[in-house]
Amino acid sequence: MTDKLHEECGVFGIWKKNGQDASLDIYNGLLSLQHRGQEAAGIAVCNTYGERGNICIHKDMGLVTEVFDEAMLNDLQGNIGVGHVRYSTTGDSTIRNAQPIAFQYLKGTLALVHNGNIVNASDIKSELLKDGSVFHATSDSEVIATLIAKIRAHTGSIEEAVREIIPKLQGGYALIIMSPRKIIAVRDPWGIKPLCLGKVEDGYVVASESCALTSVEAEFIRDIRPGEIVTLSKNGMASDTSMCTEKTSHAHCIFEYIYFARLDSSMDGVGIYDARFRGGMALAQAHPADADIVTGVPESGLTAAEGFAHASGLPFVRAFHKNSYIGRTFIKPTDKERHSAVHMKLGVIPGSVSGKRVVLIDDSIVRGTTISNLITMLRKAGATEVHVRISSPPFLHPCYYGTDVPDNSQLIANKYSIEEIRSRIGADSLAYMRLEDLSTMVEGAPICKACFDGTYPTGGTK
Amino acid sequence: MTDKLHEECGVFGIWKKNGQDASLDIYNGLLSLQHRGQEAAGIAVCNTYGERGNICIHKDMGLVTEVFDEAMLNDLQGNIGVGHVRYSTTGDSTIRNAQPIAFQYLKGTLALVHNGNIVNASDIKSELLKDGSVFHATSDSEVIATLIAKIRAHTGSIEEAVREIIPKLQGGYALIIMSPRKIIAVRDPWGIKPLCLGKVEDGYVVASESCALTSVEAEFIRDIRPGEIVTLSKNGMASDTSMCTEKTSHAHCIFEYIYFARLDSSMDGVGIYDARFRGGMALAQAHPADADIVTGVPESGLTAAEGFAHASGLPFVRAFHKNSYIGRTFIKPTDKERHSAVHMKLGVIPGSVSGKRVVLIDDSIVRGTTISNLITMLRKAGATEVHVRISSPPFLHPCYYGTDVPDNSQLIANKYSIEEIRSRIGADSLAYMRLEDLSTMVEGAPICKACFDGTYPTGGTK
Amino acid sequence: MTDKLHEECGVFGIWKKNGQDASLDIYNGLLSLQHRGQEAAGIAVCNTYGERGNICIHKDMGLVTEVFDEAMLNDLQGNIGVGHVRYSTTGDSTIRNAQPIAFQYLKGTLALVHNGNIVNASDIKSELLKDGSVFHATSDSEVIATLIAKIRAHTGSIEEAVREIIPKLQGGYALIIMSPRKIIAVRDPWGIKPLCLGKVEDGYVVASESCALTSVEAEFIRDIRPGEIVTLSKNGMASDTSMCTEKTSHAHCIFEYIYFARLDSSMDGVGIYDARFRGGMALAQAHPADADIVTGVPESGLTAAEGFAHASGLPFVRAFHKNSYIGRTFIKPTDKERHSAVHMKLGVIPGSVSGKRVVLIDDSIVRGTTISNLITMLRKAGATEVHVRISSPPFLHPCYYGTDVPDNSQLIANKYSIEEIRSRIGADSLAYMRLEDLSTMVEGAPICKACFDGTYPTGGTK
Amino acid sequence: MTDKLHEECGVFGIWKKNGQDASLDIYNGLLSLQHRGQEAAGIAVCNTYGERGNICIHKDMGLVTEVFDEAMLNDLQGNIGVGHVRYSTTGDSTIRNAQPIAFQYLKGTLALVHNGNIVNASDIKSELLKDGSVFHATSDSEVIATLIAKIRAHTGSIEEAVREIIPKLQGGYALIIMSPRKIIAVRDPWGIKPLCLGKVEDGYVVASESCALTSVEAEFIRDIRPGEIVTLSKNGMASDTSMCTEKTSHAHCIFEYIYFARLDSSMDGVGIYDARFRGGMALAQAHPADADIVTGVPESGLTAAEGFAHASGLPFVRAFHKNSYIGRTFIKPTDKERHSAVHMKLGVIPGSVSGKRVVLIDDSIVRGTTISNLITMLRKAGATEVHVRISSPPFLHPCYYGTDVPDNSQLIANKYSIEEIRSRIGADSLAYMRLEDLSTMVEGAPICKACFDGTYPTGGTK
């Protein structure tokens, strides 16, 4: 039903000196990262006290609250651990690709979680296959795991092996590896995927977003640097910056700011709520509308709508009530009643829009189905005009770094002009954010905006 | 975790000339009424085509989406039906008390759903027991059912029996009865509980709230009048107003406007969103605050916060992100970590409040636990002052009409002065809406505000 | 898949002076009675210690092991209780008709379980409806409950009320009633349905079959007499025989001996294993076969086959292995492969039958589908001749006392002559037990054999 | 509760020219092999029609009927496939070790199922780890898979790779490999584990036992020879016997005949029912008893009891009724009531044993707990003497070929003399089958009886 792009994953790792309840922290962390992936969840923990730690793992298809109950968490005893929430495209939606993945290799056991996509994964895999490796799943994670094992066989430490793989991996990734004694976190040299570091009373936490640090009452320390390797162990936190890159080559994913990340997170120094609010302001300045009220599509368009209202001086009003009881198991109306699915999820507040000229803000248009239904609903409730403003540029190019995008043929901006789109969705006017305003949104931070302009930071692979 | 009052039920009924899919409409209607009760759900349908309709029923503990799947709905074939969502206090949380209830009596079969509470139910039950009646559950609904059956044995029609019971029932109720041919809806003579009427292409709908009419694309006709009996049958809609009361004795539940009803509903002529917005405006005028921003507790305080911002000229800012993936099955932290439960559900957006004097709006305070945690979270995120404004008067008296309220000993307003409450929750200032502003909120409509002033519309029973 | 008649229920009751774990005993008792009904199970318990006992109840569709788990049993705290397993025909297969049923009436609360069928239930129900009673289910049990409540309103004790209903109820029944202080068991005056009494260390047990007494390590005392009312309370066991009938009017259900009851039970003085063995012997004497081996259909025909072998001097050999992992959820082959369903459940042991003339024994033929498949399988495995012997007479008449029988049109013996049946099932010879040998089977005990001869013990109702 | 040894697995494979329903055949085959493993089940299928077949797989913990439903089978579209049922010791009871395992390697994709144990698996695994391999589970199957992949990288065909691994694997195994085009079945050179071949209308079947052939209406062709590699493909059936061994080195697992295999199976030319019957006869001749009746422990001792009765001339009588509704989820009595668990599962038929001297036959004694309870039950039911006869020699040595045996300390025959065992279990006399009679049981076939005599066919590894 949702006409949105999808993130592929969220990762979380923790190293605590004491206690056996790392799994509960990871559970809370994953709950806070649930918006990054709703198809599978998993936790692996280990106890560093004993002679040689045993890695315990549980993962399954479903939401965090579906995969884990109290008894399950109690079974996962350990003071360190990693966790993962996964979104996956249909073809790969199988328990085999769920994470963490754990594996035995020459020097012992490792568990691994990762968010992102390795552009040259199939080349690496081919090399490994020629060497006699076997693969049980289809994920990049298994390729990374096998590569680490291979390199680790002839290096002095797991950190060294991780350092060696960085130049081999092209793409965006946030990777957390757990050995029976350590947690090792690494972020791609472009900084495409987010990863941040926090401090709890007796240890450290790494997570995809800062909101996950807050959920375990960790203090935010800083974002992990592009190319940095952070090791958490009984010796505290150690940082290896030898693979770090210059800021000029950084390219943070702009869609984290536009839609993926949680409103209360902050990434690479930029607050998500603030970024979206600024985006709305820029949109108002570039594409003002002669209207009575400003409203947003819940939840994706609300913050930009507030920014638009602030910059334009028009009142911000909520025009839709979102029914929070309608989840994935909702019996959808049949095709001929497709509009009803939106109907059930979002109810128009008639008093807000009746007799009004409405500015309707959303963060993006992928297929255009939802916005079209919402415009119809607004008009039926008495809106006299509907001016649509989108707080991102038209989405034109595929993403190779782990964001699930539909076929080009399904991307409305790829098939039609803006005027044609306006006409198809039934708006009185339609405008998208200008490419140059993306920079305003993130206050000049270096961004990957390949999906809008086709320029890929990892170079000419595609 | 939520420090809120609870509604006890939502009801829905439909009569359609054609088709066999009344159950799908009821399912959609109940989804829209889910906020009125999350512990049990049920649907009963009947087919008026055949010789003598068979009532089919399914009900169970759980949310609408948990109780019903597509196969189940397909099994419930019929062109007329009733549905129910139930909230219940712990003692009664059993499938035996779930609704609809269906029963066989001298003249055939009936099904019944009801929202509300009959104050004199135990007196009526005693009379029926002396007559040899047996009861299988503990709900008021079964008492009403048995009373109707008793009276119907000597009256000419089911409508007559319903008319006869109205003077016997003291309390607030919205009642929908299904015979194998008709749907009969009745609202208590005080109009305490809401009930409204809508039109679909080939029939009629009745529901607790207008948002449920919208969900099945019904056109809103009007609210059912206090004491009115509406009959839906192959003869269309018939209204019996012989038991209707004067407007001077009407008393609509004020808590529907403050908190229970959905933002996109309208009740007895007053839009819920507008009422809450006006409430926030009145609050700003009565109790202004010297502050930088206005924010609300999601979702309960947001609309009043917008109204407060509008009236005060202060900017409205969102300070909390609500995690929509945390539902009932979330593993709650243990008591010593109670604040964490709120932590997990609501994340502070630091950029919104850091260095700011904040006005925090909520609709009510019951025990005071949640608001206290939120204030702590705001301060931790850098808020310099927190001024709490509550968009309803202090809650002091029990409700006998079907709203579940905690023991007096748990009501913070019953134990402490406003200054003591302010100090306990850690606010810089605290103010409640004035009793006289409730009328402003509903634009002068007659209301039951017994929970605030102790004056009960049904008289001196308590 | 099974071509068998079905019993409708098993009942169990217990009164213990001490402890709170009656529910565990009832659970074990019901497990032992599971063969009498597999569609629903339920337990109600009460604590006689307190001021006024509260009846706790749990029941659901499914096997005993599916309906109850350890947590559930622990929640059912009490020292007395009743339990029920139910088989029901499709139309009534609903949780509403599951037992125990509990109800509130003028003098307090009762729970009730029953096995059997009241022939004049609809007449009694009509009387009660005229009096204003309502019914929530379609079972005889609710009629009995309402009748007891009605009578109890003007009698001095629940036992008196039970005594008054006995002359009103026509049919076969075993009834156990629990008041908050007592267990009252009553058996129909014809003794059609079985019910027996046992002694545990600190109390008493009543159950449909003696195997259920053994399962809770109770000592078998005796069968309850036709028409007897047994009361278990803090005063021990009391027997009211005022409604007992003469032995000449007794009529125990012959199908308990032929098929329903468990092999290790004993009923009205006759061991089930012995009866079936004697049945097989009588069959051998009346209808000998010129064959090499004797075998039986597992499990229904095995004991009679052993008796036949003993009397005939032919060796008893097992020809089929029964796959105990194939239960109700087994994915059945489609219709064109119907023989495969039997194939999956029963595997032929080729060495036993290859080149042999086989006598194949079963207890009865209802539709004839299974036996026909088994004969084909035996021939395929090399049997040269198959002589079928049935250890009961042809089934010709319906049962009105609680045994579920298919329509006349589905009863093979009603449509075809014995020779035609032989030909249809593909046997070399076919013979049924003679009517007069039924008496031999039960050593002259008085029996109801209406399904074979059409003579109904309760008189000319049908 | 059961005092039995456990088999570790059952395997099934099918190649059919037409259709897409191989999964249904495999489902039926696995149902017939369910007695070989009840902890996990899995099916992998492939479609040989298309360009390059995709292997689809589903496996989970639980019984076949729990793991698969109709929708699941329909999703598994293919004309060839393999299936597996698994028994596993507690430590390994995880979904990670469930089979089939599927993996990608240099030349494509393979799926694999196996029954048995590789004695030198850890040596092989060490070699592979040194080479950089990683392992995701702890099963022998993954070691075999990785070894095949390694060898296959430099061989011309998968069959060649299989031929190369045979000399490397020490132990008992039945292995079925599926490539996207072929099914390859191989049996260990000692023939320790069973594997047989059958013919369906348009293809071939391989399975652990012949009863699984019957279940899919396949015609039994023959047992696969020790060391033989059978390939099923569009070219029909091909046999590679180059690794086959002489009959003198064959050693079929004797426990298949004693207990593991199904009564209606035949293995290496010997029918299971016949073998057990002969075993009982031999037992009667070696260790006669002065008694009145012979009975067996259901189901394990029944056939030997029939053989004993036949040879001794004593009547065979059933003394126990087995409750087939008590499965794995049954709430077991607490330790102090341990005898009750047997009580619930097996009920004594009093008429059979009262006043009798009983010979009680079982196939083996592992811990001695069950037999002791049964003897007590028989005496309580009136048996005057109980003479126990065991249709196998005392179990003294561990099995390294995939049979799960308890610690030596739990094996009663390892701790006590026969007279001490007799006294502990409370029998009047006790005798085990003589070692030399094992050969009689299997009519001279070469057997592995290491668990009785400590002589291991694969040599001096242990």
Tab-separated table of C-alpha atoms in Angstrom, chain B residues 80-304:
chain	number	residue	atom	x	y	z
B	80	ILE	CA	-26.950	-7.570	7.320
B	81	GLY	CA	-24.874	-7.678	10.472
B	82	VAL	CA	-23.497	-6.150	13.631
B	83	GLY	CA	-19.978	-5.851	15.026
B	84	HIS	CA	-18.257	-4.944	18.243
B	85	VAL	CA	-14.853	-4.037	19.633
B	86	ARG	CA	-14.445	-4.376	23.364
B	87	TYR	CA	-12.259	-2.912	26.037
B	88	SER	CA	-12.766	-4.620	29.370
B	89	THR	CA	-11.420	-4.394	32.866
B	90	THR	CA	-9.198	-7.264	33.956
B	91	GLY	CA	-11.829	-9.161	35.940
B	92	ASP	CA	-14.087	-9.540	32.966
B	93	SER	CA	-11.478	-10.080	30.315
B	94	THR	CA	-12.901	-13.327	29.035
B	95	ILE	CA	-14.281	-14.626	25.821
B	96	ARG	CA	-17.590	-15.255	27.593
B	97	ASN	CA	-18.210	-11.524	27.760
B	98	ALA	CA	-17.158	-10.799	24.189
B	99	GLN	CA	-19.835	-9.508	21.825
B	100	PRO	CA	-21.958	-9.820	19.726
B	101	ILE	CA	-24.033	-12.110	21.911
B	102	ALA	CA	-26.560	-14.241	20.072
B	103	PHE	CA	-29.456	-16.027	21.708
B	104	GLN	CA	-32.534	-18.025	20.946
B	105	TYR	CA	-35.833	-17.043	22.520
B	106	LEU	CA	-39.504	-17.781	22.024
B	107	LYS	CA	-39.826	-15.865	18.751
B	108	GLY	CA	-36.547	-16.867	17.159
B	109	THR	CA	-32.998	-15.622	17.307
B	110	LEU	CA	-31.388	-12.271	18.072
B	111	ALA	CA	-27.839	-10.903	18.139
B	112	LEU	CA	-26.884	-7.829	20.145
B	113	VAL	CA	-23.960	-5.458	20.575
B	114	HIS	CA	-23.768	-2.606	23.031
B	115	ASN	CA	-21.485	0.137	24.249
B	116	GLY	CA	-22.009	1.551	27.698
B	117	ASN	CA	-23.082	0.674	31.176
B	118	ILE	CA	-26.475	0.073	32.747
B	119	VAL	CA	-26.374	1.554	36.245
B	120	ASN	CA	-29.266	-0.559	37.513
B	121	ALA	CA	-28.234	-3.792	35.783
B	122	SER	CA	-27.943	-5.775	39.008
B	123	ASP	CA	-31.477	-4.865	40.070
B	124	ILE	CA	-32.836	-5.990	36.720
B	125	LYS	CA	-30.793	-9.193	36.894
B	126	SER	CA	-32.169	-10.039	40.365
B	127	GLU	CA	-35.698	-9.774	39.050
B	128	LEU	CA	-34.906	-12.034	36.121
B	129	LEU	CA	-33.177	-14.646	38.329
B	130	LYS	CA	-36.239	-14.832	40.591
B	131	ASP	CA	-38.177	-15.710	37.480
B	132	GLY	CA	-35.911	-18.691	36.762
B	133	SER	CA	-33.554	-17.123	34.234
B	134	VAL	CA	-29.971	-18.370	34.022
B	135	PHE	CA	-26.909	-16.315	33.058
B	136	HIS	CA	-23.780	-17.604	31.384
B	137	ALA	CA	-21.647	-14.465	31.567
B	138	THR	CA	-21.317	-11.356	33.706
B	139	SER	CA	-21.999	-8.623	31.183
B	140	ASP	CA	-24.776	-6.052	31.075
B	141	SER	CA	-25.396	-7.201	27.521
B	142	GLU	CA	-26.756	-10.548	28.660
B	143	VAL	CA	-29.067	-8.781	31.126
B	144	ILE	CA	-30.404	-6.580	28.315
B	145	ALA	CA	-30.794	-9.618	26.058
B	146	THR	CA	-32.730	-11.592	28.654
B	147	LEU	CA	-34.930	-8.600	29.448
B	148	ILE	CA	-35.773	-8.108	25.775
B	149	ALA	CA	-36.595	-11.817	25.387
B	150	LYS	CA	-38.864	-11.679	28.429
B	151	ILE	CA	-40.784	-8.649	27.200
B	152	ARG	CA	-40.865	-9.771	23.601
B	153	ALA	CA	-42.779	-12.909	24.667
B	154	HIS	CA	-45.875	-10.768	25.206
B	155	THR	CA	-45.396	-7.907	22.712
B	156	GLY	CA	-46.223	-7.770	19.045
B	157	SER	CA	-42.781	-6.895	17.677
B	158	ILE	CA	-39.178	-6.607	18.629
B	159	GLU	CA	-39.372	-2.807	18.208
B	160	GLU	CA	-42.132	-2.695	20.798
B	161	ALA	CA	-40.037	-4.737	23.189
B	162	VAL	CA	-37.151	-2.337	22.703
B	163	ARG	CA	-39.468	0.600	23.394
B	164	GLU	CA	-40.591	-1.049	26.618
B	165	ILE	CA	-37.092	-1.569	27.944
B	166	ILE	CA	-35.953	2.030	27.504
B	167	PRO	CA	-37.649	3.321	30.677
B	168	LYS	CA	-36.208	0.358	32.602
B	169	LEU	CA	-32.571	0.979	31.700
B	170	GLN	CA	-30.677	3.677	33.554
B	171	GLY	CA	-27.275	4.544	32.158
B	172	GLY	CA	-25.450	5.395	28.979
B	173	TYR	CA	-25.776	2.992	26.108
B	174	ALA	CA	-25.684	2.581	22.362
B	175	LEU	CA	-27.374	-0.659	21.467
B	176	ILE	CA	-27.722	-2.454	18.131
B	177	ILE	CA	-29.968	-5.497	17.867
B	178	MET	CA	-30.137	-7.812	14.853
B	179	SER	CA	-33.130	-10.030	14.230
B	180	PRO	CA	-32.976	-12.308	11.181
B	181	ARG	CA	-34.692	-9.543	9.185
B	182	LYS	CA	-33.894	-6.205	10.801
B	183	ILE	CA	-31.302	-4.047	12.463
B	184	ILE	CA	-32.596	-2.011	15.409
B	185	ALA	CA	-30.415	0.723	16.906
B	186	VAL	CA	-31.213	2.598	20.072
B	187	ARG	CA	-29.410	5.324	22.004
B	188	ASP	CA	-29.875	6.120	25.690
B	189	PRO	CA	-32.367	8.968	26.404
B	190	TRP	CA	-29.561	11.162	27.783
B	191	GLY	CA	-27.420	10.733	24.691
B	192	ILE	CA	-24.450	9.905	26.887
B	193	LYS	CA	-23.061	7.370	24.423
B	194	PRO	CA	-22.666	8.356	20.766
B	195	LEU	CA	-24.375	6.638	17.832
B	196	CYS	CA	-24.781	7.889	14.286
B	197	LEU	CA	-26.495	6.923	11.067
B	198	GLY	CA	-25.200	6.751	7.512
B	199	LYS	CA	-26.292	5.741	4.032
B	200	VAL	CA	-24.564	3.357	1.664
B	201	GLU	CA	-25.644	2.747	-1.888
B	202	ASP	CA	-28.127	-0.005	-1.121
B	203	GLY	CA	-28.663	0.319	2.599
B	204	TYR	CA	-27.897	1.938	5.922
B	205	VAL	CA	-25.177	1.906	8.527
B	206	VAL	CA	-25.126	2.748	12.236
B	207	ALA	CA	-21.906	3.223	14.197
B	208	SER	CA	-20.422	4.686	17.355
B	209	GLU	CA	-18.480	7.278	15.376
B	210	SER	CA	-18.750	8.961	12.004
B	211	CYS	CA	-15.212	7.848	11.030
B	212	ALA	CA	-16.616	4.321	10.773
B	213	LEU	CA	-19.183	5.536	8.251
B	214	THR	CA	-16.393	7.056	6.157
B	215	SER	CA	-14.440	3.790	6.291
B	216	VAL	CA	-17.242	2.016	4.387
B	217	GLU	CA	-17.792	5.057	2.154
B	218	ALA	CA	-21.170	5.728	3.712
B	219	GLU	CA	-22.631	9.193	3.642
B	220	PHE	CA	-23.197	10.667	7.088
B	221	ILE	CA	-26.933	11.321	7.602
B	222	ARG	CA	-27.173	12.431	11.230
B	223	ASP	CA	-26.558	11.469	14.834
B	224	ILE	CA	-29.237	9.222	16.303
B	225	ARG	CA	-31.296	11.222	18.788
B	226	PRO	CA	-31.215	10.455	22.501
B	227	GLY	CA	-33.957	7.873	23.097
B	228	GLU	CA	-34.569	7.299	19.401
B	229	ILE	CA	-35.150	3.805	18.010
B	230	VAL	CA	-34.007	3.375	14.416
B	231	THR	CA	-35.104	0.285	12.503
B	232	LEU	CA	-33.397	-0.793	9.269
B	233	SER	CA	-35.205	-3.363	7.150
B	234	LYS	CA	-36.374	-4.079	3.627
B	235	ASN	CA	-38.749	-1.154	4.175
B	236	GLY	CA	-35.776	1.177	4.505
B	237	MET	CA	-35.092	3.264	7.584
B	238	ALA	CA	-37.820	3.874	10.160
B	239	SER	CA	-37.467	6.102	13.196
B	240	ASP	CA	-39.466	5.794	16.413
B	241	THR	CA	-38.974	9.009	18.411
B	242	SER	CA	-41.652	8.333	21.023
B	243	MET	CA	-39.048	7.813	23.747
B	244	CYS	CA	-36.910	10.778	22.709
B	245	THR	CA	-36.162	13.360	25.354
B	246	GLU	CA	-35.892	17.128	25.352
B	247	LYS	CA	-32.537	18.700	24.600
B	248	THR	CA	-32.440	20.094	28.130
B	249	SER	CA	-31.935	16.589	29.515
B	250	HIS	CA	-29.227	15.653	27.013
B	251	ALA	CA	-25.732	15.013	28.325
B	252	HIS	CA	-23.123	13.867	25.781
B	253	CYS	CA	-19.988	12.377	27.294
B	254	ILE	CA	-17.368	15.157	27.311
B	255	PHE	CA	-14.523	12.636	27.262
B	256	GLU	CA	-15.422	11.644	23.724
B	257	TYR	CA	-14.395	15.170	22.712
B	258	ILE	CA	-11.381	15.321	25.010
B	259	TYR	CA	-9.823	11.955	24.214
B	260	PHE	CA	-11.926	8.927	23.187
B	261	ALA	CA	-13.224	9.751	19.727
B	262	ARG	CA	-11.111	9.755	16.614
B	263	LEU	CA	-9.796	13.050	15.285
B	264	ASP	CA	-11.715	12.705	12.031
B	265	SER	CA	-15.071	11.965	13.666
B	266	SER	CA	-17.883	14.383	14.335
B	267	MET	CA	-20.349	13.881	17.210
B	268	ASP	CA	-23.697	15.560	17.750
B	269	GLY	CA	-22.663	18.287	15.358
B	270	VAL	CA	-19.210	18.979	16.765
B	271	GLY	CA	-15.998	17.977	14.936
B	272	ILE	CA	-13.518	16.270	17.257
B	273	TYR	CA	-10.416	17.941	15.775
B	274	ASP	CA	-12.077	21.349	15.991
B	275	ALA	CA	-13.203	20.765	19.563
B	276	ARG	CA	-9.714	19.816	20.704
B	277	PHE	CA	-8.195	22.730	18.818
B	278	ARG	CA	-10.678	25.107	20.504
B	279	GLY	CA	-9.854	23.457	23.811
B	280	GLY	CA	-6.191	24.280	23.298
B	281	MET	CA	-7.071	27.871	22.407
B	282	ALA	CA	-9.176	28.283	25.532
B	283	LEU	CA	-6.355	26.847	27.594
B	284	ALA	CA	-3.900	29.367	26.144
B	285	GLN	CA	-6.229	32.218	26.984
B	286	ALA	CA	-6.926	31.040	30.530
B	287	HIS	CA	-3.416	29.882	31.380
B	288	PRO	CA	-0.783	31.514	29.136
B	289	ALA	CA	2.877	30.576	29.554
B	290	ASP	CA	6.049	32.569	29.025
B	291	ALA	CA	7.809	30.123	26.727
B	292	ASP	CA	9.544	29.611	23.375
B	293	ILE	CA	7.684	26.696	21.856
B	294	VAL	CA	4.519	24.640	22.268
B	295	THR	CA	4.477	20.882	21.914
B	296	GLY	CA	2.058	18.041	22.660
B	297	VAL	CA	2.183	14.495	23.938
B	298	PRO	CA	1.603	12.239	20.904
B	299	GLU	CA	-1.141	11.603	19.978
B	300	SER	CA	-3.374	12.697	22.841
B	301	GLY	CA	-2.028	16.236	23.249
B	302	LEU	CA	-1.107	17.235	19.707
B	303	THR	CA	-4.318	18.918	18.568
B	304	ALA	CA	-4.758	20.941	21.736
